Amino acid sequence: MKSGVSKGIIIGEKRGTGGFGYDPIFLPEKEIGTFAELDIAMKNMISHRGRAFNKLAETMTGKE
């Protein structure tokens, strides 16, 4: 089974306007901006969904 994990903390105030759901209150580990503050390329590189998708793509193309 392929999966992805995003470590971080939930903060007490909304920051940023990008993303959806919990993005404005989730501060990823080792980052200074919430998911809503990060550009989409960075978010996709570190988010659990982005990591899971990359693993799926690797499996489908045989590049594991």
PDB file of N, CA, C and O in Angstrom:
ATOM      1  N   MET A   1       0.846  -1.186   0.000  1.00  0.00           N
ATOM      2  CA  MET A   1       0.000   0.000   0.000  1.00  0.00           C
ATOM      3  C   MET A   1       0.886   1.242   0.000  1.00  0.00           C
ATOM      4  O   MET A   1       1.874   1.308   0.719  1.00  0.00           O
ATOM      5  N   LYS A   2       0.562   2.202  -0.818  1.00  0.00           N
ATOM      6  CA  LYS A   2       1.311   3.454  -0.885  1.00  0.00           C
ATOM      7  C   LYS A   2       0.617   4.498  -0.024  1.00  0.00           C
ATOM      8  O   LYS A   2      -0.611   4.580   0.008  1.00  0.00           O
ATOM      9  N   SER A   3       1.395   5.290   0.677  1.00  0.00           N
ATOM     10  CA  SER A   3       0.825   6.346   1.517  1.00  0.00           C
ATOM     11  C   SER A   3       1.813   7.497   1.606  1.00  0.00           C
ATOM     12  O   SER A   3       2.950   7.374   1.192  1.00  0.00           O
ATOM     13  N   GLY A   4       1.350   8.598   2.163  1.00  0.00           N
ATOM     14  CA  GLY A   4       2.193   9.759   2.381  1.00  0.00           C
ATOM     15  C   GLY A   4       1.867  10.377   3.721  1.00  0.00           C
ATOM     16  O   GLY A   4       0.735  10.297   4.190  1.00  0.00           O
ATOM     17  N   VAL A   5       2.842  10.986   4.357  1.00  0.00           N
ATOM     18  CA  VAL A   5       2.665  11.577   5.682  1.00  0.00           C
ATOM     19  C   VAL A   5       3.184  13.008   5.663  1.00  0.00           C
ATOM     20  O   VAL A   5       4.232  13.275   5.066  1.00  0.00           O
ATOM     21  N   SER A   6       2.470  13.897   6.298  1.00  0.00           N
ATOM     22  CA  SER A   6       2.929  15.274   6.490  1.00  0.00           C
ATOM     23  C   SER A   6       2.999  15.533   7.983  1.00  0.00           C
ATOM     24  O   SER A   6       1.979  15.522   8.660  1.00  0.00           O
ATOM     25  N   LYS A   7       4.199  15.739   8.481  1.00  0.00           N
ATOM     26  CA  LYS A   7       4.360  16.064   9.897  1.00  0.00           C
ATOM     27  C   LYS A   7       4.290  17.569  10.063  1.00  0.00           C
ATOM     28  O   LYS A   7       4.766  18.318   9.208  1.00  0.00           O
ATOM     29  N   GLY A   8       3.699  18.013  11.161  1.00  0.00           N
ATOM     30  CA  GLY A   8       3.580  19.433  11.433  1.00  0.00           C
ATOM     31  C   GLY A   8       2.666  19.669  12.615  1.00  0.00           C
ATOM     32  O   GLY A   8       2.353  18.740  13.354  1.00  0.00           O
ATOM     33  N   ILE A   9       2.237  20.921  12.762  1.00  0.00           N
ATOM     34  CA  ILE A   9       1.363  21.284  13.883  1.00  0.00           C
ATOM     35  C   ILE A   9       0.168  22.090  13.382  1.00  0.00           C
ATOM     36  O   ILE A   9       0.227  22.708  12.323  1.00  0.00           O
ATOM     37  N   ILE A  10      -0.888  22.065  14.160  1.00  0.00           N
ATOM     38  CA  ILE A  10      -2.053  22.904  13.918  1.00  0.00           C
ATOM     39  C   ILE A  10      -1.837  24.191  14.711  1.00  0.00           C
ATOM     40  O   ILE A  10      -1.557  24.138  15.906  1.00  0.00           O
ATOM     41  N   ILE A  11      -1.939  25.329  14.033  1.00  0.00           N
ATOM     42  CA  ILE A  11      -1.740  26.606  14.721  1.00  0.00           C
ATOM     43  C   ILE A  11      -3.092  27.224  15.065  1.00  0.00           C
ATOM     44  O   ILE A  11      -4.120  26.818  14.532  1.00  0.00           O
ATOM     45  N   GLY A  12      -3.103  28.198  15.938  1.00  0.00           N
ATOM     46  CA  GLY A  12      -4.333  28.788  16.457  1.00  0.00           C
ATOM     47  C   GLY A  12      -4.953  29.887  15.616  1.00  0.00           C
ATOM     48  O   GLY A  12      -6.031  30.363  15.943  1.00  0.00           O
ATOM     49  N   GLU A  13      -4.294  30.294  14.544  1.00  0.00           N
ATOM     50  CA  GLU A  13      -4.847  31.362  13.708  1.00  0.00           C
ATOM     51  C   GLU A  13      -4.679  30.999  12.236  1.00  0.00           C
ATOM     52  O   GLU A  13      -3.729  30.324  11.861  1.00  0.00           O
ATOM     53  N   LYS A  14      -5.593  31.414  11.405  1.00  0.00           N
ATOM     54  CA  LYS A  14      -5.500  31.156   9.977  1.00  0.00           C
ATOM     55  C   LYS A  14      -4.454  32.077   9.357  1.00  0.00           C
ATOM     56  O   LYS A  14      -4.393  33.255   9.683  1.00  0.00           O
ATOM     57  N   ARG A  15      -3.619  31.490   8.465  1.00  0.00           N
ATOM     58  CA  ARG A  15      -2.614  32.265   7.749  1.00  0.00           C
ATOM     59  C   ARG A  15      -2.596  31.822   6.296  1.00  0.00           C
ATOM     60  O   ARG A  15      -2.513  30.635   6.014  1.00  0.00           O
ATOM     61  N   GLY A  16      -2.682  32.752   5.388  1.00  0.00           N
ATOM     62  CA  GLY A  16      -2.609  32.455   3.969  1.00  0.00           C
ATOM     63  C   GLY A  16      -3.979  32.331   3.330  1.00  0.00           C
ATOM     64  O   GLY A  16      -4.990  32.191   4.009  1.00  0.00           O
ATOM     65  N   THR A  17      -3.982  32.391   2.004  1.00  0.00           N
ATOM     66  CA  THR A  17      -5.242  32.347   1.263  1.00  0.00           C
ATOM     67  C   THR A  17      -5.287  31.193   0.273  1.00  0.00           C
ATOM     68  O   THR A  17      -6.321  30.961  -0.350  1.00  0.00           O
ATOM     69  N   GLY A  18      -4.209  30.470   0.100  1.00  0.00           N
ATOM     70  CA  GLY A  18      -4.194  29.357  -0.843  1.00  0.00           C
ATOM     71  C   GLY A  18      -4.735  28.094  -0.217  1.00  0.00           C
ATOM     72  O   GLY A  18      -5.031  28.025   0.972  1.00  0.00           O
ATOM     73  N   GLY A  19      -4.881  27.077  -1.048  1.00  0.00           N
ATOM     74  CA  GLY A  19      -5.293  25.773  -0.557  1.00  0.00           C
ATOM     75  C   GLY A  19      -6.753  25.702  -0.171  1.00  0.00           C
ATOM     76  O   GLY A  19      -7.567  26.505  -0.596  1.00  0.00           O
ATOM     77  N   PHE A  20      -7.065  24.724   0.677  1.00  0.00           N
ATOM     78  CA  PHE A  20      -8.441  24.500   1.111  1.00  0.00           C
ATOM     79  C   PHE A  20      -8.416  23.775   2.447  1.00  0.00           C
ATOM     80  O   PHE A  20      -7.358  23.375   2.936  1.00  0.00           O
ATOM     81  N   GLY A  21      -9.573  23.605   3.035  1.00  0.00           N
ATOM     82  CA  GLY A  21      -9.689  22.836   4.275  1.00  0.00           C
ATOM     83  C   GLY A  21      -8.803  23.371   5.383  1.00  0.00           C
ATOM     84  O   GLY A  21      -8.874  24.536   5.758  1.00  0.00           O
ATOM     85  N   TYR A  22      -7.934  22.523   5.877  1.00  0.00           N
ATOM     86  CA  TYR A  22      -7.068  22.866   7.010  1.00  0.00           C
ATOM     87  C   TYR A  22      -5.787  23.588   6.592  1.00  0.00           C
ATOM     88  O   TYR A  22      -4.960  23.942   7.444  1.00  0.00           O
ATOM     89  N   ASP A  23      -5.570  23.835   5.305  1.00  0.00           N
ATOM     90  CA  ASP A  23      -4.321  24.443   4.830  1.00  0.00           C
ATOM     91  C   ASP A  23      -3.922  25.724   5.572  1.00  0.00           C
ATOM     92  O   ASP A  23      -2.745  25.898   5.891  1.00  0.00           O
ATOM     93  N   PRO A  24      -4.857  26.641   5.893  1.00  0.00           N
ATOM     94  CA  PRO A  24      -4.456  27.874   6.585  1.00  0.00           C
ATOM     95  C   PRO A  24      -4.007  27.674   8.037  1.00  0.00           C
ATOM     96  O   PRO A  24      -3.403  28.567   8.620  1.00  0.00           O
ATOM     97  N   ILE A  25      -4.301  26.509   8.615  1.00  0.00           N
ATOM     98  CA  ILE A  25      -3.920  26.293  10.023  1.00  0.00           C
ATOM     99  C   ILE A  25      -2.900  25.169  10.210  1.00  0.00           C
ATOM    100  O   ILE A  25      -2.521  24.858  11.334  1.00  0.00           O
ATOM    101  N   PHE A  26      -2.438  24.562   9.118  1.00  0.00           N
ATOM    102  CA  PHE A  26      -1.440  23.494   9.229  1.00  0.00           C
ATOM    103  C   PHE A  26      -0.068  24.025   8.866  1.00  0.00           C
ATOM    104  O   PHE A  26       0.172  24.471   7.744  1.00  0.00           O
ATOM    105  N   LEU A  27       0.845  23.970   9.831  1.00  0.00           N
ATOM    106  CA  LEU A  27       2.228  24.420   9.643  1.00  0.00           C
ATOM    107  C   LEU A  27       3.118  23.180   9.537  1.00  0.00           C
ATOM    108  O   LEU A  27       3.351  22.493  10.533  1.00  0.00           O
ATOM    109  N   PRO A  28       3.591  22.865   8.336  1.00  0.00           N
ATOM    110  CA  PRO A  28       4.428  21.679   8.158  1.00  0.00           C
ATOM    111  C   PRO A  28       5.749  21.800   8.916  1.00  0.00           C
ATOM    112  O   PRO A  28       6.299  22.890   9.053  1.00  0.00           O
ATOM    113  N   GLU A  29       6.231  20.659   9.368  1.00  0.00           N
ATOM    114  CA  GLU A  29       7.516  20.583  10.061  1.00  0.00           C
ATOM    115  C   GLU A  29       8.614  21.191   9.181  1.00  0.00           C
ATOM    116  O   GLU A  29       8.657  20.947   7.975  1.00  0.00           O
ATOM    117  N   LYS A  30       9.471  21.990   9.772  1.00  0.00           N
ATOM    118  CA  LYS A  30      10.622  22.625   9.107  1.00  0.00           C
ATOM    119  C   LYS A  30      10.246  23.688   8.084  1.00  0.00           C
ATOM    120  O   LYS A  30      11.048  24.047   7.236  1.00  0.00           O
ATOM    121  N   GLU A  31       9.022  24.189   8.107  1.00  0.00           N
ATOM    122  CA  GLU A  31       8.599  25.251   7.191  1.00  0.00           C
ATOM    123  C   GLU A  31       8.222  26.487   8.004  1.00  0.00           C
ATOM    124  O   GLU A  31       7.888  26.393   9.177  1.00  0.00           O
ATOM    125  N   ILE A  32       8.250  27.651   7.381  1.00  0.00           N
ATOM    126  CA  ILE A  32       7.872  28.879   8.070  1.00  0.00           C
ATOM    127  C   ILE A  32       6.482  29.349   7.662  1.00  0.00           C
ATOM    128  O   ILE A  32       5.968  30.303   8.208  1.00  0.00           O
ATOM    129  N   GLY A  33       5.888  28.677   6.681  1.00  0.00           N
ATOM    130  CA  GLY A  33       4.561  29.049   6.206  1.00  0.00           C
ATOM    131  C   GLY A  33       3.599  27.879   6.282  1.00  0.00           C
ATOM    132  O   GLY A  33       3.999  26.721   6.190  1.00  0.00           O
ATOM    133  N   THR A  34       2.323  28.193   6.463  1.00  0.00           N
ATOM    134  CA  THR A  34       1.286  27.160   6.440  1.00  0.00           C
ATOM    135  C   THR A  34       1.143  26.635   5.015  1.00  0.00           C
ATOM    136  O   THR A  34       1.655  27.243   4.063  1.00  0.00           O
ATOM    137  N   PHE A  35       0.392  25.543   4.858  1.00  0.00           N
ATOM    138  CA  PHE A  35       0.133  25.036   3.509  1.00  0.00           C
ATOM    139  C   PHE A  35      -0.532  26.110   2.651  1.00  0.00           C
ATOM    140  O   PHE A  35      -0.291  26.193   1.459  1.00  0.00           O
ATOM    141  N   ALA A  36      -1.357  26.953   3.254  1.00  0.00           N
ATOM    142  CA  ALA A  36      -2.047  28.015   2.505  1.00  0.00           C
ATOM    143  C   ALA A  36      -1.099  29.134   2.083  1.00  0.00           C
ATOM    144  O   ALA A  36      -1.408  29.889   1.164  1.00  0.00           O
ATOM    145  N   GLU A  37       0.053  29.258   2.732  1.00  0.00           N
ATOM    146  CA  GLU A  37       1.029  30.295   2.392  1.00  0.00           C
ATOM    147  C   GLU A  37       2.074  29.810   1.385  1.00  0.00           C
ATOM    148  O   GLU A  37       2.713  30.622   0.726  1.00  0.00           O
ATOM    149  N   LEU A  38       2.239  28.503   1.263  1.00  0.00           N
ATOM    150  CA  LEU A  38       3.251  27.955   0.365  1.00  0.00           C
ATOM    151  C   LEU A  38       2.768  27.999  -1.078  1.00  0.00           C
ATOM    152  O   LEU A  38       1.572  27.899  -1.340  1.00  0.00           O
ATOM    153  N   ASP A  39       3.719  28.112  -2.019  1.00  0.00           N
ATOM    154  CA  ASP A  39       3.296  28.016  -3.418  1.00  0.00           C
ATOM    155  C   ASP A  39       2.939  26.564  -3.708  1.00  0.00           C
ATOM    156  O   ASP A  39       3.365  25.639  -3.007  1.00  0.00           O
ATOM    157  N   ILE A  40       2.145  26.343  -4.735  1.00  0.00           N
ATOM    158  CA  ILE A  40       1.587  25.021  -5.018  1.00  0.00           C
ATOM    159  C   ILE A  40       2.666  23.975  -5.272  1.00  0.00           C
ATOM    160  O   ILE A  40       2.539  22.824  -4.863  1.00  0.00           O
ATOM    161  N   ALA A  41       3.774  24.360  -5.911  1.00  0.00           N
ATOM    162  CA  ALA A  41       4.854  23.403  -6.187  1.00  0.00           C
ATOM    163  C   ALA A  41       5.477  22.904  -4.884  1.00  0.00           C
ATOM    164  O   ALA A  41       5.712  21.699  -4.722  1.00  0.00           O
ATOM    165  N   MET A  42       5.740  23.814  -3.952  1.00  0.00           N
ATOM    166  CA  MET A  42       6.320  23.420  -2.664  1.00  0.00           C
ATOM    167  C   MET A  42       5.332  22.567  -1.874  1.00  0.00           C
ATOM    168  O   MET A  42       5.698  21.544  -1.299  1.00  0.00           O
ATOM    169  N   LYS A  43       4.073  23.010  -1.835  1.00  0.00           N
ATOM    170  CA  LYS A  43       3.055  22.249  -1.099  1.00  0.00           C
ATOM    171  C   LYS A  43       2.961  20.827  -1.640  1.00  0.00           C
ATOM    172  O   LYS A  43       2.920  19.865  -0.866  1.00  0.00           O
ATOM    173  N   ASN A  44       2.939  20.674  -2.970  1.00  0.00           N
ATOM    174  CA  ASN A  44       2.829  19.344  -3.557  1.00  0.00           C
ATOM    175  C   ASN A  44       4.057  18.487  -3.284  1.00  0.00           C
ATOM    176  O   ASN A  44       3.966  17.267  -3.246  1.00  0.00           O
ATOM    177  N   MET A  45       5.201  19.120  -3.096  1.00  0.00           N
ATOM    178  CA  MET A  45       6.423  18.385  -2.815  1.00  0.00           C
ATOM    179  C   MET A  45       6.427  17.810  -1.391  1.00  0.00           C
ATOM    180  O   MET A  45       6.966  16.731  -1.158  1.00  0.00           O
ATOM    181  N   ILE A  46       5.800  18.533  -0.433  1.00  0.00           N
ATOM    182  CA  ILE A  46       5.889  18.096   0.964  1.00  0.00           C
ATOM    183  C   ILE A  46       4.584  17.583   1.549  1.00  0.00           C
ATOM    184  O   ILE A  46       4.594  16.988   2.618  1.00  0.00           O
ATOM    185  N   SER A  47       3.467  17.782   0.875  1.00  0.00           N
ATOM    186  CA  SER A  47       2.183  17.360   1.453  1.00  0.00           C
ATOM    187  C   SER A  47       2.002  15.846   1.372  1.00  0.00           C
ATOM    188  O   SER A  47       2.588  15.177   0.525  1.00  0.00           O
ATOM    189  N   HIS A  48       1.162  15.309   2.241  1.00  0.00           N
ATOM    190  CA  HIS A  48       0.898  13.875   2.231  1.00  0.00           C
ATOM    191  C   HIS A  48       0.257  13.444   0.915  1.00  0.00           C
ATOM    192  O   HIS A  48       0.563  12.392   0.384  1.00  0.00           O
ATOM    193  N   ARG A  49      -0.604  14.281   0.361  1.00  0.00           N
ATOM    194  CA  ARG A  49      -1.232  13.934  -0.917  1.00  0.00           C
ATOM    195  C   ARG A  49      -0.200  13.945  -2.046  1.00  0.00           C
ATOM    196  O   ARG A  49      -0.195  13.067  -2.909  1.00  0.00           O
ATOM    197  N   GLY A  50       0.670  14.950  -2.041  1.00  0.00           N
ATOM    198  CA  GLY A  50       1.712  15.019  -3.061  1.00  0.00           C
ATOM    199  C   GLY A  50       2.663  13.835  -2.981  1.00  0.00           C
ATOM    200  O   GLY A  50       3.025  13.253  -4.010  1.00  0.00           O
ATOM    201  N   ARG A  51       3.054  13.461  -1.772  1.00  0.00           N
ATOM    202  CA  ARG A  51       3.963  12.320  -1.610  1.00  0.00           C
ATOM    203  C   ARG A  51       3.289  11.018  -2.043  1.00  0.00           C
ATOM    204  O   ARG A  51       3.905  10.184  -2.707  1.00  0.00           O
ATOM    205  N   ALA A  52       2.028  10.846  -1.666  1.00  0.00           N
ATOM    206  CA  ALA A  52       1.299   9.636  -2.074  1.00  0.00           C
ATOM    207  C   ALA A  52       1.160   9.584  -3.597  1.00  0.00           C
ATOM    208  O   ALA A  52       1.344   8.527  -4.210  1.00  0.00           O
ATOM    209  N   PHE A  53       0.845  10.720  -4.216  1.00  0.00           N
ATOM    210  CA  PHE A  53       0.712  10.756  -5.668  1.00  0.00           C
ATOM    211  C   PHE A  53       2.038  10.418  -6.346  1.00  0.00           C
ATOM    212  O   PHE A  53       2.082   9.673  -7.328  1.00  0.00           O
ATOM    213  N   ASN A  54       3.137  10.968  -5.840  1.00  0.00           N
ATOM    214  CA  ASN A  54       4.446  10.678  -6.427  1.00  0.00           C
ATOM    215  C   ASN A  54       4.779   9.197  -6.325  1.00  0.00           C
ATOM    216  O   ASN A  54       5.330   8.607  -7.263  1.00  0.00           O
ATOM    217  N   LYS A  55       4.439   8.560  -5.195  1.00  0.00           N
ATOM    218  CA  LYS A  55       4.670   7.121  -5.048  1.00  0.00           C
ATOM    219  C   LYS A  55       3.816   6.336  -6.032  1.00  0.00           C
ATOM    220  O   LYS A  55       4.265   5.358  -6.620  1.00  0.00           O
ATOM    221  N   LEU A  56       2.567   6.760  -6.212  1.00  0.00           N
ATOM    222  CA  LEU A  56       1.685   6.105  -7.182  1.00  0.00           C
ATOM    223  C   LEU A  56       2.263   6.221  -8.594  1.00  0.00           C
ATOM    224  O   LEU A  56       2.317   5.240  -9.337  1.00  0.00           O
ATOM    225  N   ALA A  57       2.714   7.414  -8.954  1.00  0.00           N
ATOM    226  CA  ALA A  57       3.291   7.632 -10.284  1.00  0.00           C
ATOM    227  C   ALA A  57       4.530   6.768 -10.491  1.00  0.00           C
ATOM    228  O   ALA A  57       4.721   6.183 -11.568  1.00  0.00           O
ATOM    229  N   GLU A  58       5.360   6.650  -9.466  1.00  0.00           N
ATOM    230  CA  GLU A  58       6.555   5.805  -9.563  1.00  0.00           C
ATOM    231  C   GLU A  58       6.174   4.354  -9.778  1.00  0.00           C
ATOM    232  O   GLU A  58       6.773   3.646 -10.590  1.00  0.00           O
ATOM    233  N   THR A  59       5.155   3.896  -9.058  1.00  0.00           N
ATOM    234  CA  THR A  59       4.696   2.511  -9.194  1.00  0.00           C
ATOM    235  C   THR A  59       4.145   2.256 -10.592  1.00  0.00           C
ATOM    236  O   THR A  59       4.438   1.247 -11.226  1.00  0.00           O
ATOM    237  N   MET A  60       3.371   3.197 -11.089  1.00  0.00           N
ATOM    238  CA  MET A  60       2.735   3.018 -12.400  1.00  0.00           C
ATOM    239  C   MET A  60       3.738   3.055 -13.547  1.00  0.00           C
ATOM    240  O   MET A  60       3.534   2.449 -14.586  1.00  0.00           O
ATOM    241  N   THR A  61       4.834   3.786 -13.367  1.00  0.00           N
ATOM    242  CA  THR A  61       5.837   3.898 -14.422  1.00  0.00           C
ATOM    243  C   THR A  61       7.013   2.947 -14.208  1.00  0.00           C
ATOM    244  O   THR A  61       7.942   2.932 -15.008  1.00  0.00           O
ATOM    245  N   GLY A  62       6.987   2.196 -13.124  1.00  0.00           N
ATOM    246  CA  GLY A  62       8.064   1.244 -12.838  1.00  0.00           C
ATOM    247  C   GLY A  62       9.337   1.881 -12.371  1.00  0.00           C
ATOM    248  O   GLY A  62      10.396   1.291 -12.466  1.00  0.00           O
ATOM    249  N   LYS A  63       9.256   3.101 -11.830  1.00  0.00           N
ATOM    250  CA  LYS A  63      10.469   3.818 -11.391  1.00  0.00           C
ATOM    251  C   LYS A  63      10.608   3.816  -9.876  1.00  0.00           C
ATOM    252  O   LYS A  63      11.040   4.775  -9.274  1.00  0.00           O
ATOM    253  N   GLU A  64      10.232   2.724  -9.227  1.00  0.00           N
ATOM    254  CA  GLU A  64      10.335   2.650  -7.759  1.00  0.00           C
ATOM    255  C   GLU A  64      11.766   2.491  -7.328  1.00  0.00           C
ATOM    256  O   GLU A  64      12.562   1.893  -7.968  1.00  0.00           O
TER     257      GLU A  64
END
